[in-house]
Coordinates of C-alpha atoms in Angstrom, one line a residue:
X1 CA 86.3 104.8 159.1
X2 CA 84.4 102.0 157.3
X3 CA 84.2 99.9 160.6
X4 CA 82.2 102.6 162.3
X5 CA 78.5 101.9 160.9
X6 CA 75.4 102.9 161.9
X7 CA 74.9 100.0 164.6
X8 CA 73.0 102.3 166.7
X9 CA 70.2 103.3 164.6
X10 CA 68.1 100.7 165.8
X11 CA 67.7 102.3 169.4
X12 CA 66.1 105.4 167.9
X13 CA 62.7 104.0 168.2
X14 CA 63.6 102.8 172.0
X15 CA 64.6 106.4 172.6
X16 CA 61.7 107.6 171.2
X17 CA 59.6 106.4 173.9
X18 CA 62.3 106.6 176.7
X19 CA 63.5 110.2 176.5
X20 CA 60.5 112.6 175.8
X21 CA 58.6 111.7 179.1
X22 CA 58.7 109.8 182.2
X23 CA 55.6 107.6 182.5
X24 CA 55.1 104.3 184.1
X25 CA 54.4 101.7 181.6
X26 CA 51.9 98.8 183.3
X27 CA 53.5 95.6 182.7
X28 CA 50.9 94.6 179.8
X29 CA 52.6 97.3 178.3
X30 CA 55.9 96.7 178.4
X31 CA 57.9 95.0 175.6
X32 CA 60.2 92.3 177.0
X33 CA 62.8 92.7 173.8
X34 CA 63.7 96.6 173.9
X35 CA 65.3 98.5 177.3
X36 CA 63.7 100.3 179.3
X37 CA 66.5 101.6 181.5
X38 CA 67.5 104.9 179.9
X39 CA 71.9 105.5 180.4
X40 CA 74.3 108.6 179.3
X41 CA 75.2 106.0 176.0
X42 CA 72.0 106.0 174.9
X43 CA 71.3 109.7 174.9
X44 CA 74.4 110.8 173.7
X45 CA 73.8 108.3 170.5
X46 CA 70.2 110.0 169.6
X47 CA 72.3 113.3 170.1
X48 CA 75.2 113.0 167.8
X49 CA 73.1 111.1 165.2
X50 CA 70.7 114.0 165.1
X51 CA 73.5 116.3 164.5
X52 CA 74.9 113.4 161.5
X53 CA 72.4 111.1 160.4
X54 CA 69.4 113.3 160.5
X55 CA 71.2 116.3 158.5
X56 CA 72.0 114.5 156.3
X57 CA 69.1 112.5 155.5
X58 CA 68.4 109.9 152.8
X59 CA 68.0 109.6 149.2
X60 CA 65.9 113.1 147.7
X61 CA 66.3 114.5 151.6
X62 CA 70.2 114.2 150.9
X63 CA 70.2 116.3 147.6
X64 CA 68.2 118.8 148.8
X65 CA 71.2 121.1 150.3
X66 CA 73.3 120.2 147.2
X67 CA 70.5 121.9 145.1
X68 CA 70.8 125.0 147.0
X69 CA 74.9 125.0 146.9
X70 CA 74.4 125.1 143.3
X71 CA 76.0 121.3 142.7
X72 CA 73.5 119.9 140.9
X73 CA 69.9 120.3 139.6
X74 CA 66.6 117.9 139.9
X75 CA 64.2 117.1 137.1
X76 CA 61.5 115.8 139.1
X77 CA 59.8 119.1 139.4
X78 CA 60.7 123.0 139.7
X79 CA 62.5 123.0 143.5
X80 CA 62.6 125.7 145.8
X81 CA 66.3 125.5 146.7
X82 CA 67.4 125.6 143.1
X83 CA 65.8 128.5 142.4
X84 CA 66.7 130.3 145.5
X85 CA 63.4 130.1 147.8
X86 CA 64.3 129.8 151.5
X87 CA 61.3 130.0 153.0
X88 CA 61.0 129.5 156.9
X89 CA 63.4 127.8 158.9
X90 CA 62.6 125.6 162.2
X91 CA 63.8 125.0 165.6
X92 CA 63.2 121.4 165.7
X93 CA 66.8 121.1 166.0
X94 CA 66.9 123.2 169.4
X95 CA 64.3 120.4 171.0
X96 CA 67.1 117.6 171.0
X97 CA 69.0 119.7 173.6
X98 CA 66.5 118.8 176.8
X99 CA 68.5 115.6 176.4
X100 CA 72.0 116.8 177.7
X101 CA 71.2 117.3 181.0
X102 CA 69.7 113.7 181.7
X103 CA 72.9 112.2 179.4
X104 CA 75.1 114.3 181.9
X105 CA 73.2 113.1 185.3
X106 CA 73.2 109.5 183.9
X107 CA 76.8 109.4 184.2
X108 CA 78.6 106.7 186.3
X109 CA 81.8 108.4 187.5
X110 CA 82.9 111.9 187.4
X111 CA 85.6 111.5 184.2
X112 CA 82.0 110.1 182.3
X113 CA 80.1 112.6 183.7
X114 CA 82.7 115.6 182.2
X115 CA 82.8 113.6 178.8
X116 CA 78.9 113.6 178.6
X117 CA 79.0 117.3 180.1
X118 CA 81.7 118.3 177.4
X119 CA 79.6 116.3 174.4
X120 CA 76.9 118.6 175.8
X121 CA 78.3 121.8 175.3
X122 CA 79.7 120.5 171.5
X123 CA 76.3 119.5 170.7
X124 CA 74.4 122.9 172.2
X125 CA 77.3 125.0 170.1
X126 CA 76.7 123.1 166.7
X127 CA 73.1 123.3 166.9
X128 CA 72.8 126.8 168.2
X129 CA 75.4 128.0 165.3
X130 CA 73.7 126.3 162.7
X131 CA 69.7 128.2 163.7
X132 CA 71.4 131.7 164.2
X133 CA 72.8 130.9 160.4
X134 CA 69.8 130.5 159.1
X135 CA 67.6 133.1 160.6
X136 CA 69.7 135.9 163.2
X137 CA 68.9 136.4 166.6
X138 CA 67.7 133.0 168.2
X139 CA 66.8 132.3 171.3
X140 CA 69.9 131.0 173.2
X141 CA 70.0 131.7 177.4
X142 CA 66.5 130.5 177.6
X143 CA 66.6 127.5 175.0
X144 CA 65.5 124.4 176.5
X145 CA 64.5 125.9 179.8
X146 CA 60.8 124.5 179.3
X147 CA 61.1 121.8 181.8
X148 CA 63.4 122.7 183.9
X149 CA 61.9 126.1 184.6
X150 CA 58.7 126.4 182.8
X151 CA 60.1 129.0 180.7
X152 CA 57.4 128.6 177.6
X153 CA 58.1 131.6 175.3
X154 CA 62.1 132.4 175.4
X155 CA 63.6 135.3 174.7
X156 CA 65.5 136.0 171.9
X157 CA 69.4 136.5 172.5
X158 CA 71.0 138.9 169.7
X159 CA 73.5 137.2 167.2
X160 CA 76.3 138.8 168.7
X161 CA 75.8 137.1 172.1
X162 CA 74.7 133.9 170.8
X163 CA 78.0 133.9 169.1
X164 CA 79.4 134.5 171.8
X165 CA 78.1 131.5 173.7
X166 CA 78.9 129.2 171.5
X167 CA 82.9 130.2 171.5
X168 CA 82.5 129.7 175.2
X169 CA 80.8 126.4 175.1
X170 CA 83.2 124.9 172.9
X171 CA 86.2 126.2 175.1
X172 CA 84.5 125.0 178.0
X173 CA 83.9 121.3 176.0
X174 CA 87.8 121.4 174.9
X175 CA 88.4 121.9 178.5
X176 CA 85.9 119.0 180.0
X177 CA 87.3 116.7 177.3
X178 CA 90.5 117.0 178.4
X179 CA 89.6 115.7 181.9
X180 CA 87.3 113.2 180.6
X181 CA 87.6 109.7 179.7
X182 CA 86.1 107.9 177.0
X183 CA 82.4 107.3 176.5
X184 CA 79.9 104.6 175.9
X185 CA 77.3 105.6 172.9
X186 CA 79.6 107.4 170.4
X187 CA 78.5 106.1 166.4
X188 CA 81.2 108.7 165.1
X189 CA 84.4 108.3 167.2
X190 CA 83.9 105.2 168.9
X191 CA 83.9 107.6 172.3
X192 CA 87.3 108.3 172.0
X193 CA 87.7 112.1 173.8
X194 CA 91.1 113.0 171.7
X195 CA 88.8 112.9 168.5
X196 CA 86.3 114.6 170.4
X197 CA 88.9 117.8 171.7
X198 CA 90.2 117.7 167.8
X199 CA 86.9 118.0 166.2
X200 CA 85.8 120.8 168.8
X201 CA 88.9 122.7 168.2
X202 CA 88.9 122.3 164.4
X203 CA 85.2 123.8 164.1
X204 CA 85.6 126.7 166.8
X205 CA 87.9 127.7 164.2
X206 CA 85.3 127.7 161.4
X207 CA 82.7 129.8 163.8
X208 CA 85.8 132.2 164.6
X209 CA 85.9 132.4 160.6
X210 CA 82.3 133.8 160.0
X211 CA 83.2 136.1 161.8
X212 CA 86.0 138.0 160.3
X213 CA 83.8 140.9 159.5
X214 CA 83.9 140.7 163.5
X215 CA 87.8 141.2 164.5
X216 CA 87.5 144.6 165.9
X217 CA 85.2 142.7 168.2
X218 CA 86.9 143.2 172.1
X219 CA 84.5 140.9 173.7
X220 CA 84.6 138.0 170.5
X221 CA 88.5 138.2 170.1
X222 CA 88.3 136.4 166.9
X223 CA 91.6 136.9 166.0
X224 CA 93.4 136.4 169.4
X225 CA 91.3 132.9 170.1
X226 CA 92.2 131.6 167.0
X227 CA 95.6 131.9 167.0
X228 CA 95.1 130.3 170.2
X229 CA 93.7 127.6 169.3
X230 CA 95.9 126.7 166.7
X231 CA 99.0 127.0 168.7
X232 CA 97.8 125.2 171.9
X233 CA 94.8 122.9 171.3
X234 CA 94.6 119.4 169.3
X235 CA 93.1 119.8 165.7
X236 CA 92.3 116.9 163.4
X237 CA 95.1 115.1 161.7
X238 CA 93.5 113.7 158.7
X239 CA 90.4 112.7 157.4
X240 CA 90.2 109.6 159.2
X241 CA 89.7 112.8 162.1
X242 CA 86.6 113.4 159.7
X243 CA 83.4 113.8 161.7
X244 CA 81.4 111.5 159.3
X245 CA 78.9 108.4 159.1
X246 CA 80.1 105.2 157.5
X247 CA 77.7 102.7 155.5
X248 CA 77.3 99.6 155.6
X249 CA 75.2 96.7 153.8
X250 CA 72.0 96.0 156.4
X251 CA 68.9 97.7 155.8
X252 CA 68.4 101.3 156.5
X253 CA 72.1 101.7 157.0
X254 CA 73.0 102.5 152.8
X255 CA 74.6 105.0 151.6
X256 CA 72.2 107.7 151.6
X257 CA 72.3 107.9 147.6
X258 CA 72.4 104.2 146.7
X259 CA 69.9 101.9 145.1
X260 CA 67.8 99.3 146.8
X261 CA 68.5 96.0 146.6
X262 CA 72.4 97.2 145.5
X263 CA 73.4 97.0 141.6
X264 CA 69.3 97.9 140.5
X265 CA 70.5 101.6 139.8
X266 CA 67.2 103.3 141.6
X267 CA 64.5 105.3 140.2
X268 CA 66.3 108.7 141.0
X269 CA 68.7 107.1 138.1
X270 CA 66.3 105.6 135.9
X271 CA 64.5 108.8 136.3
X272 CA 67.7 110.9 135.8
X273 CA 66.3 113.6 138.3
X274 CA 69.8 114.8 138.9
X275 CA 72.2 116.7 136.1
X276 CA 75.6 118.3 137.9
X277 CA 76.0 122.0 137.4
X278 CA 78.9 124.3 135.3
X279 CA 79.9 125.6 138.8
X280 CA 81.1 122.3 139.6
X281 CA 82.2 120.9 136.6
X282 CA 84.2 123.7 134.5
X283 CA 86.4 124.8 137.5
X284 CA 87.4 120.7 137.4
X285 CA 87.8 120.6 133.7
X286 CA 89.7 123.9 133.8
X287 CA 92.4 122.6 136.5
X288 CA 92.5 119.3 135.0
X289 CA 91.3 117.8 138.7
X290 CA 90.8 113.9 138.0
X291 CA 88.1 114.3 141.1
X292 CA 85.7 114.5 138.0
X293 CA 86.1 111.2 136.8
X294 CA 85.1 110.2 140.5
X295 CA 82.1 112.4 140.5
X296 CA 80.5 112.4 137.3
X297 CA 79.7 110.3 134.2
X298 CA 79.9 111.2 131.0
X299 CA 77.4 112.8 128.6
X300 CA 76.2 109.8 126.5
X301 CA 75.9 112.1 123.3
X302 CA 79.8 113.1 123.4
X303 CA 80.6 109.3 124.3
X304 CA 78.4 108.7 121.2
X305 CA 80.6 111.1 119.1
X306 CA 83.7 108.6 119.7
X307 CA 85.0 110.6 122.9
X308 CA 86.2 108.9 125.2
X309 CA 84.8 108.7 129.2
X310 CA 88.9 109.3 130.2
X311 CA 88.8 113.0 128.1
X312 CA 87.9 116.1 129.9
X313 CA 85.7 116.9 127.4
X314 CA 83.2 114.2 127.7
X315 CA 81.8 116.3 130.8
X316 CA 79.3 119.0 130.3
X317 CA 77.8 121.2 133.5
X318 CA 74.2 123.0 132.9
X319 CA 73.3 126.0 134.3
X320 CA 71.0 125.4 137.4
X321 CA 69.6 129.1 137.2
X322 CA 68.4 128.0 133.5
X323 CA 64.6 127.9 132.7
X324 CA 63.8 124.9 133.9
X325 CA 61.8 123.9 130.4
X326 CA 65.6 124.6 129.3
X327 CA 67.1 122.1 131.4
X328 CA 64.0 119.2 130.9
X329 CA 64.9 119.8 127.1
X330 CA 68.6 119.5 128.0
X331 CA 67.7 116.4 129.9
X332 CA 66.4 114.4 127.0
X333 CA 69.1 114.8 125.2
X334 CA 71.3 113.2 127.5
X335 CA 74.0 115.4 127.0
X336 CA 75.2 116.3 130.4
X337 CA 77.0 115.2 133.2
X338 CA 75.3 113.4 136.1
X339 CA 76.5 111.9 139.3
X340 CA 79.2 108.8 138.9
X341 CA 77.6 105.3 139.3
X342 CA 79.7 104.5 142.3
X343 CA 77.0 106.7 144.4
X344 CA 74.3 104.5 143.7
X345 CA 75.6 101.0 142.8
X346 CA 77.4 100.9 146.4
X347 CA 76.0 101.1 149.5
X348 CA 78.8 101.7 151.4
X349 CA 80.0 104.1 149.1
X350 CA 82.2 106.7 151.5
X351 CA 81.1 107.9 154.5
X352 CA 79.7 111.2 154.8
X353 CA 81.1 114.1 156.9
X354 CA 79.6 117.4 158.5
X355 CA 82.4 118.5 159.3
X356 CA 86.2 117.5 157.4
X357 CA 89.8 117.4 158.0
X358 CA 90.0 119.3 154.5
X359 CA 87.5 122.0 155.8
X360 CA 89.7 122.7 158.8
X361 CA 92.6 123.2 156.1
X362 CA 91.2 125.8 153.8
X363 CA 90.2 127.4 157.3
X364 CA 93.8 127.7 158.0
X365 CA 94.9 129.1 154.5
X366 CA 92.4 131.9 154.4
X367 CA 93.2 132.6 157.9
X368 CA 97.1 133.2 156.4
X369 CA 95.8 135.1 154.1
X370 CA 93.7 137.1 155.8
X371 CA 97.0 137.9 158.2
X372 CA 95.6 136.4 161.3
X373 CA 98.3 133.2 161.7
X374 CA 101.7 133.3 159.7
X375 CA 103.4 130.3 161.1
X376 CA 103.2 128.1 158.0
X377 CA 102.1 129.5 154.5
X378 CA 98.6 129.3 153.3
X379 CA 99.6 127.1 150.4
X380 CA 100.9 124.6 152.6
X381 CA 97.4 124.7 154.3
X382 CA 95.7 124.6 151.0
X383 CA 97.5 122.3 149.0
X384 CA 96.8 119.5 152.1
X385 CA 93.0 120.2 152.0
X386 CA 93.0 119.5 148.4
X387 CA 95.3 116.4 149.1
X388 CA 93.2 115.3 151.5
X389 CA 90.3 115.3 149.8
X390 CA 91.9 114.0 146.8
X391 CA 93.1 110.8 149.4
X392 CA 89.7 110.7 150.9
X393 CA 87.8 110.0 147.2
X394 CA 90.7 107.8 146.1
X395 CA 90.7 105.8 149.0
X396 CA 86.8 104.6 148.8
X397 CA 86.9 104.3 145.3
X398 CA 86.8 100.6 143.8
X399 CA 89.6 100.6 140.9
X400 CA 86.9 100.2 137.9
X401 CA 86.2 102.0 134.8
X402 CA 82.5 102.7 135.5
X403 CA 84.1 104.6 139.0
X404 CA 86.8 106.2 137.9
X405 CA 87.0 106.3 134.0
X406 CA 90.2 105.0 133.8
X407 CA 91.8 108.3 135.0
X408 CA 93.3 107.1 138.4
X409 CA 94.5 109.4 141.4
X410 CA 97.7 107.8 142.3
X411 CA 100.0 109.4 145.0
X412 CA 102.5 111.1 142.9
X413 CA 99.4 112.9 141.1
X414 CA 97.7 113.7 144.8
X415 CA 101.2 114.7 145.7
X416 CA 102.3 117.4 142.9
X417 CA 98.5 118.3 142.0
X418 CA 98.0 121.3 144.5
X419 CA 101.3 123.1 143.4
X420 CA 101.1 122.9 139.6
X421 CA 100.6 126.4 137.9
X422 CA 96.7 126.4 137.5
X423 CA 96.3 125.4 141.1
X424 CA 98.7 126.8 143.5
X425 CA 98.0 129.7 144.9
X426 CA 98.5 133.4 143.4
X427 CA 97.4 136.5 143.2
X428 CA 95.7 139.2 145.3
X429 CA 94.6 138.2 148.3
X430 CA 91.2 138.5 147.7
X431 CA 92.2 136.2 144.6
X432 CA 93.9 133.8 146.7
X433 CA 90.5 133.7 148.8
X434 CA 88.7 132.8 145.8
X435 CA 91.1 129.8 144.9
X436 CA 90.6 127.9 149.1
X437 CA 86.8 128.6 148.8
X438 CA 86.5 127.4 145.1
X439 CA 88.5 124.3 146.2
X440 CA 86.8 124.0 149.4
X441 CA 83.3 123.7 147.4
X442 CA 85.3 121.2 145.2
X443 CA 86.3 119.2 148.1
X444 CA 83.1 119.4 150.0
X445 CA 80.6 117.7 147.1
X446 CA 78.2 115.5 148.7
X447 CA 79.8 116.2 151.4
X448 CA 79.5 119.1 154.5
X449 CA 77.1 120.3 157.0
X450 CA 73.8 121.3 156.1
X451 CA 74.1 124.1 153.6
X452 CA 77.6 125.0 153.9
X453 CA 78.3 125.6 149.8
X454 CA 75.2 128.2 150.4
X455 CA 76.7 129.8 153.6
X456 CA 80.3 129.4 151.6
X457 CA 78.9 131.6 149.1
X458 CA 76.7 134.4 150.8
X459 CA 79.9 134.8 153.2
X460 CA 82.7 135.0 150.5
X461 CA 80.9 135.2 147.3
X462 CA 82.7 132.0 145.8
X463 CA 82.3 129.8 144.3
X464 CA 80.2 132.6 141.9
X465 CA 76.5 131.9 141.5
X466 CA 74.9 133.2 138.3
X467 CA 72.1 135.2 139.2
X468 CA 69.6 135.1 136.4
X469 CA 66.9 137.5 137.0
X470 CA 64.4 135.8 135.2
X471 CA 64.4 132.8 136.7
X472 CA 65.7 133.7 140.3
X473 CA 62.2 133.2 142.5
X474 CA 63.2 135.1 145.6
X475 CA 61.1 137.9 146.9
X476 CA 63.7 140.6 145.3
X477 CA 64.7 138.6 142.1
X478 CA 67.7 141.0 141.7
X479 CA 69.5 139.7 144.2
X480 CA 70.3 135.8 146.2
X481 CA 68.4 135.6 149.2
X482 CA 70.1 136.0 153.0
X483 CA 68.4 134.3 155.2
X484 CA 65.5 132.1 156.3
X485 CA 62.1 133.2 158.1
X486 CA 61.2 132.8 161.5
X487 CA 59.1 129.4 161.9
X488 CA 55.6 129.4 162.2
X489 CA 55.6 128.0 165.1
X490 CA 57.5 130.6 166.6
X491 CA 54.8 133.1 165.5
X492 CA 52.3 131.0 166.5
X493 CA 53.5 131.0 170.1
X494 CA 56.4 133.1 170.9
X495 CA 54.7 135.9 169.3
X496 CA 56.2 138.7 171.5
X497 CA 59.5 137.7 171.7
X498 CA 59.6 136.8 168.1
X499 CA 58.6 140.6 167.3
X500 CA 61.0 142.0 169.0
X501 CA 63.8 140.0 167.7
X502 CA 62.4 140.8 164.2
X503 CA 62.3 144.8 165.1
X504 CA 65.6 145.2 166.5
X505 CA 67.2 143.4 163.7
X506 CA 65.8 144.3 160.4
X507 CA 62.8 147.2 161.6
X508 CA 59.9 145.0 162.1
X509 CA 60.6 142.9 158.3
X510 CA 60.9 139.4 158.3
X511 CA 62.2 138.7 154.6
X512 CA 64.5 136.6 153.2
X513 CA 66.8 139.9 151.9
X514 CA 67.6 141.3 155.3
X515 CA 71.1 141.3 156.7
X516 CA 72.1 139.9 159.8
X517 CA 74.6 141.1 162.0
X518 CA 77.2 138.5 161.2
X519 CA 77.3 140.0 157.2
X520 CA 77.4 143.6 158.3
X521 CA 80.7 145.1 158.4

């Protein structure tokens, strides 16, 4: 994974100008260094890196998500997400798509042109899934139609059949992948179209598990495709198969947390904006998961008091629902946790996935325990995500104290970890739920697609959020908000269309504490 950098950020500006228009450039114009020939490699590089690099931003950008998921807090200022403001979403996301259908044409030979078409229909799926997350009913059949056939104000499709478009259009990318042959423009996977088929097997399975309120479905068949996915298609083998972005040393290519030049420890750390929560940090101490010697550092007072950085007790998580006056005060005493030194110091410091090889695991175990597959048991599914993760952290970890604390993940520890008696699974099944999603949001820090802990949580309920009435700033502080509002833009100039989405779904209310149809029974 660490050979497959960010070499093709640099065309973004070239893009920039190539893909958004087709004007003639006089010759005066025209710079003799950059291309001006636009191909199917180029296109499908702005497309998967606006799916990678651009959720997952840099430095402040990066933390934001990680606020919400409750991971961590910020010190710089009261922020929205910690406190539970949503706000209104965009579409932005939804303009990258007008791109597929020239990276398709481009094509040189038919396999190309069913690998482009397939990386198409992955890319439409992902971004589609992630809009009707946030906000409902989207618009879907008409997205993207505003050059090819003027169609200026879309209608809105309903959650239900947006859903179901994006289970076909990842069947129909497994499918295209398998006839395809590998493609030129690929910063993830090096093109490779097994890796491609894996990933888009591996997260049709996480759409087909938001909707498990959804299995009585005849049309969705949630519980008939996934059990034919995982007994017929190619999932990911490990997180090598993680669909992530490597680091590297050149500028603008860091790791999106490190410092500037490397070893300075940047202002976000001089500043110490960031202290990690109790909802990560006690459910580590409590299993005795060494994950937190790789993700924190110490509290200096406890250090101070002769404990040492190896003992468990070194670690202390605040509350992000606090006041935050509480947690400012809290901050100067330096008696907290914050994020391990290895996140800033190195600027290659893991890559960072949007989707995982781990996710795809705790997939599998809750869909044992929720009855749907029963081939292998669910804590042979869970006990490799932790594994995995455990490998994945232990693997881009230098062996130093500052890293690691002296508390080492070897592979007898990775190997027995997941089965000892405060691990392994037990219980109810609703209990057993609990453990894969609470390990799941263990596995998954600093890592993960946009907002995942957040969507984690409002699907499940786990990991538990505190909700502290006082402090809580959405528009009903009794409760955690549901969703995001329509964008402005969309009110601005889809008006109509807009309206009626908003009517049909929650009776003319667009506020962050309605329920869409994917959280109704």
């Amino acid at each position: 994974m660490k050979s497959k950098v960010l070499i093709y950020i640099a065309i973004i500006p070239v893009l920039a100008m190539l893909i958004n228009g087709c004007n003639k450039f006089d010759d005066i114009n025209t710079n003799p260094n950059t291309t001006t020939e636009v191909t199917s490699g180029l296109l499908a590089t702005s497309l998967i890196l606006n799916i990678t690099k651009t959720d997952i931003g840099n430095t402040k950008e990066f933390m934001q998500p990680f606020l919400l998921g409750k991971y961590l807090t910020w010190g710089e200022g009261q922020e929205d997400f910690q406190y539970n403001i949503l706000g209104r979403s965009d579409f932005d996301r939804l303009t990258t798509l007008r791109n597929i259908g020239p990276m398709e044409n481009y094509a040189t030979s038919d396999a190309l042109k069913k690998s482009y078409q397939a990386l198409g229909h992955f890319i439409r799926a992902w971004q589609f899934f992630i809009c009707t997350m946030q906000v409902g009913d989207i618009p879907y059949t008409d997205a993207g139609k505003g050059l090819s056939d003027q169609v200026l104000q879309p209608k809105y499709d309903t959650q239900r059949e947006v859903f179901l478009g994006i289970l076909n259009e990842l069947d129909q990318a497994d499918l295209l992948f398998s006839q395809g042959s590998n493609f030129e423009g690929d910063p993830v996977y090096g093109g490779k179209v097994d890796n491609w088929r894996r990933l888009t097997n591996s997260f049709e399975l996480h759409v087909l598990m938001n909707l498990f309120k959804k299995t009585n479905d005849i049309e969705l068949k949630v519980v008939e495709r996934f059990k034919n996915i995982v007994s017929g298609r190619p999932l990911m083998r490990d997180y090598k198969d993680n669909f992530a972005l490597a680091y590297n040393n050149v500028a603008g290519q860091n790791y999106p947390w490190s410092d500037v030049p490397a070893g300075s420890r940047n202002s976000f750390v001089k500043s110490n904006y960031t202290m990690l929560s109790n909802t990560l940090i006690d459910p580590l101490k409590a299993m005795s998961d060494k994950r937190l010697f790789y993700y924190a550092r110490p509290s200096t007072v406890k250090l101070n008091e002769g404990i040492l950085h190896s003992d468990y007790a070194a670690y202390l998580g605040v509350e992000p629902s606090d006041v935050f006056s509480t947690l400012q005060t809290i901050r100067l005493t330096k008696d907290y946790a914050d994020i391990n030194y290895r996140y800033v110091e190195l600027v290659d410091a893991e890559p960072v996935s949007v989707f995982s090889y781990w996710d795809l695991q705790f997939i599998l175990a809750e869909a044992t325990v929720r009855g749907w597959i029963t081939e292998t048991p669910a804590q042979k599914y869970y006990a490799s995500g932790i594994s995995s993760s455990m490998n994945f952290v232990a693997a881009y970890t230098p062996d130093l104290p500052d890293y690691n604390h002296n508390m080492k993940m070897d592979e007898d520890y990775i190997a027995t970890y997941p089965s000892t008696a405060a691990v392994a699974l037990a219980g109810t099944n609703e209990q057993q739920i609990a453990q894969i999603i609470t390990q799941k949001y263990l596995a998954n820090f600093l890592q993960g697609s946009k907002y995942q802990a957040w969507f984690e949580n409002r699907r499940t309920g786990y990991p538990v959020f505190v909700l502290n009435t006082s402090t809580n700033l959405n528009s009903s502080s009794s409760n955690f908000p549901l969703r995001w509002l329509y964008p402005s833009n969309e009110l601005d100039y889809n008006a109509e269309n807009v309206a009626l989405a908003i009517k049909s779904q929650y009776g003319g209310s667009d506020d962050t504490n309605q329920v869409m149809w994917i959280l109704k029974n």
